[in-house]
Tab-separated table of C-alpha atoms in Angstrom:
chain	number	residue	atom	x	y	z
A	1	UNK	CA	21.377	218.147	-53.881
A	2	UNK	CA	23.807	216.000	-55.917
A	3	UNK	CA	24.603	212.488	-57.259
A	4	UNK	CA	27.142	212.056	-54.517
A	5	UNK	CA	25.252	214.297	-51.637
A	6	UNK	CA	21.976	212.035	-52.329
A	7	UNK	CA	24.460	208.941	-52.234
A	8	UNK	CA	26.166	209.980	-48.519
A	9	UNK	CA	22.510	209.998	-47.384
A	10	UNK	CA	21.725	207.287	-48.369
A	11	UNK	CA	24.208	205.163	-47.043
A	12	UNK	CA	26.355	207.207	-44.550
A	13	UNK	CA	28.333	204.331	-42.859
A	14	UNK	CA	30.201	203.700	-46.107
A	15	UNK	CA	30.735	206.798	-47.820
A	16	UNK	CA	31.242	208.250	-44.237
A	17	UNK	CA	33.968	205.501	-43.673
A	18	UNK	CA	35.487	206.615	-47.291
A	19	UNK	CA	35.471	210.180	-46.906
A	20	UNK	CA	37.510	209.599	-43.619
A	21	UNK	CA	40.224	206.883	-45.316
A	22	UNK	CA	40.159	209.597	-48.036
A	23	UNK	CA	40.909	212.360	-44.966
A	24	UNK	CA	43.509	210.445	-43.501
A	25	UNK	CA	45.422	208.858	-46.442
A	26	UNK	CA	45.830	212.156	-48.246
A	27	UNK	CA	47.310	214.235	-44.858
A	28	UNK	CA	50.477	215.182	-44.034
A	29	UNK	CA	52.183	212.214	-42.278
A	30	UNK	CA	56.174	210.721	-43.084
A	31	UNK	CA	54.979	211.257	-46.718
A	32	UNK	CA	54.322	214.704	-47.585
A	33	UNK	CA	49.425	215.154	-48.759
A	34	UNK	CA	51.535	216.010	-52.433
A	35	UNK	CA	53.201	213.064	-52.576
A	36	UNK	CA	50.348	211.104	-51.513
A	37	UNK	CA	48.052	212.413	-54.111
A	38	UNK	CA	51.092	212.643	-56.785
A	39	UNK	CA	50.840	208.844	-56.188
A	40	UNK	CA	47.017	208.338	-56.720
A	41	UNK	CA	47.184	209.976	-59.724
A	42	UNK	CA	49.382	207.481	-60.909
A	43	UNK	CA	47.320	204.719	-60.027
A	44	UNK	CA	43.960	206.388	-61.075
A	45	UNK	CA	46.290	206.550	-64.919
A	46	UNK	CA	46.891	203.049	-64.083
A	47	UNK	CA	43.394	201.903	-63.240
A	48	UNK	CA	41.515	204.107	-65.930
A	49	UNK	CA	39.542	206.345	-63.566
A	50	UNK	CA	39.253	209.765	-65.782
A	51	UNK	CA	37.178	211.338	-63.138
A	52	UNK	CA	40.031	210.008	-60.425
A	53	UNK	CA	43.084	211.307	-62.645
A	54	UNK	CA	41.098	214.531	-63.296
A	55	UNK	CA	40.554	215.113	-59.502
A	56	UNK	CA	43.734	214.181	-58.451
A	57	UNK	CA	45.739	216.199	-61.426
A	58	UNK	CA	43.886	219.043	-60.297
A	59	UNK	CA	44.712	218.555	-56.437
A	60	UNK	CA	48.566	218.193	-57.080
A	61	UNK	CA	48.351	221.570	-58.704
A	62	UNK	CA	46.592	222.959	-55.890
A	63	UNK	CA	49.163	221.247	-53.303
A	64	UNK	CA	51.968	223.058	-55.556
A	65	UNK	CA	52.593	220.122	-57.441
A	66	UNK	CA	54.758	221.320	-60.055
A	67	UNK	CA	54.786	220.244	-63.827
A	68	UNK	CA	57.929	218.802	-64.001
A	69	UNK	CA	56.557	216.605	-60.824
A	70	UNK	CA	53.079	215.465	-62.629
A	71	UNK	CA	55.220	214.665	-66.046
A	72	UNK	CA	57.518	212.215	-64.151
A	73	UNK	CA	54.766	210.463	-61.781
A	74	UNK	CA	52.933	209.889	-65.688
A	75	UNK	CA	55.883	208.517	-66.747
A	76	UNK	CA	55.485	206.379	-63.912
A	77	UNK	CA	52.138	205.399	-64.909
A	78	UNK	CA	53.224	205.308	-68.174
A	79	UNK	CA	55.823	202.282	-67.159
A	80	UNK	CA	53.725	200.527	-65.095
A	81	UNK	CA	51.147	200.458	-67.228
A	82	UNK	CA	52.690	200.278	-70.686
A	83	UNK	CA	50.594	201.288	-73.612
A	84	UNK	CA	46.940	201.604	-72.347
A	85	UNK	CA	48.173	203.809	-69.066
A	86	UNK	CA	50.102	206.153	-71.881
A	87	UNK	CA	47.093	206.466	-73.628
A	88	UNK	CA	45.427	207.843	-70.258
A	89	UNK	CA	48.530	209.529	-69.514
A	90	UNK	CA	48.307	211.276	-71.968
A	91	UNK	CA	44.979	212.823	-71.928
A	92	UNK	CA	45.462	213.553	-68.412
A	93	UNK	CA	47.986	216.201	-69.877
A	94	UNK	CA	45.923	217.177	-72.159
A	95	UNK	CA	42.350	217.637	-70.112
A	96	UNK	CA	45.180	219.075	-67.178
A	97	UNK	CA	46.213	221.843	-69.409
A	98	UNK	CA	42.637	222.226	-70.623
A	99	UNK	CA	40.074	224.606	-68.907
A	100	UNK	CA	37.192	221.758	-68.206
A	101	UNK	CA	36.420	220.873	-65.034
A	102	UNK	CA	35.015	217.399	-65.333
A	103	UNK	CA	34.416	216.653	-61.421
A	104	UNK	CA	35.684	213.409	-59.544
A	105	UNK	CA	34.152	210.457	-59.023
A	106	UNK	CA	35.633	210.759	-55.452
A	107	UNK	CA	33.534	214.091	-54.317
């Protein structure tokens, strides 16, 4: 059993209640799951999460997030939140392009 699995037993009410904002603020709705994540990997640039921007690099890719899309929402980080957020912009490119697999903080 994992960090995280231990943790959900352990107190199921609030990771249960997280795991279901997570479920419903990442689906389909007037704004398109890519989008939606598209947007919280800006913020997790923003807010310094490298487990976050990991995780949610990886799950625009796998909602056909293209490229071209992830460069301009890190630009958007990037502008919002000017020099340390490029910084972290930038090695989300860089571990996004790598191989590793660092987890989320979010799983």
């Amino acid at each position: 059993m994992d960090e995280f699995e231990r943790w959900r037993k352990e107190f199921p009410e609030v990771s249960g209640a997280v795991v279901r904002m997570r479920n419903k603020a990442f689906s389909d709705g007037s704004i398109p799951a890519k989008y939606k994540v598209l947007a919280a990997l800006a913020i997790s640039v923003v807010e310094k999460c490298k487990p976050c921007t990991r995780s949610y690099y990886q799950k625009a890719v796998e909602m056909g997030a293209t490229k071209d899309e992830i460069k301009e929402i890190l630009e958007v980080a990037i502008t919002m939140g000017a020099c340390i957020a490029e910084t972290w912009a930038r090695e989300v490119w860089q571990d996004g392009r790598s191989e590793d697999d660092g987890g989320s903080c979010c799983e």
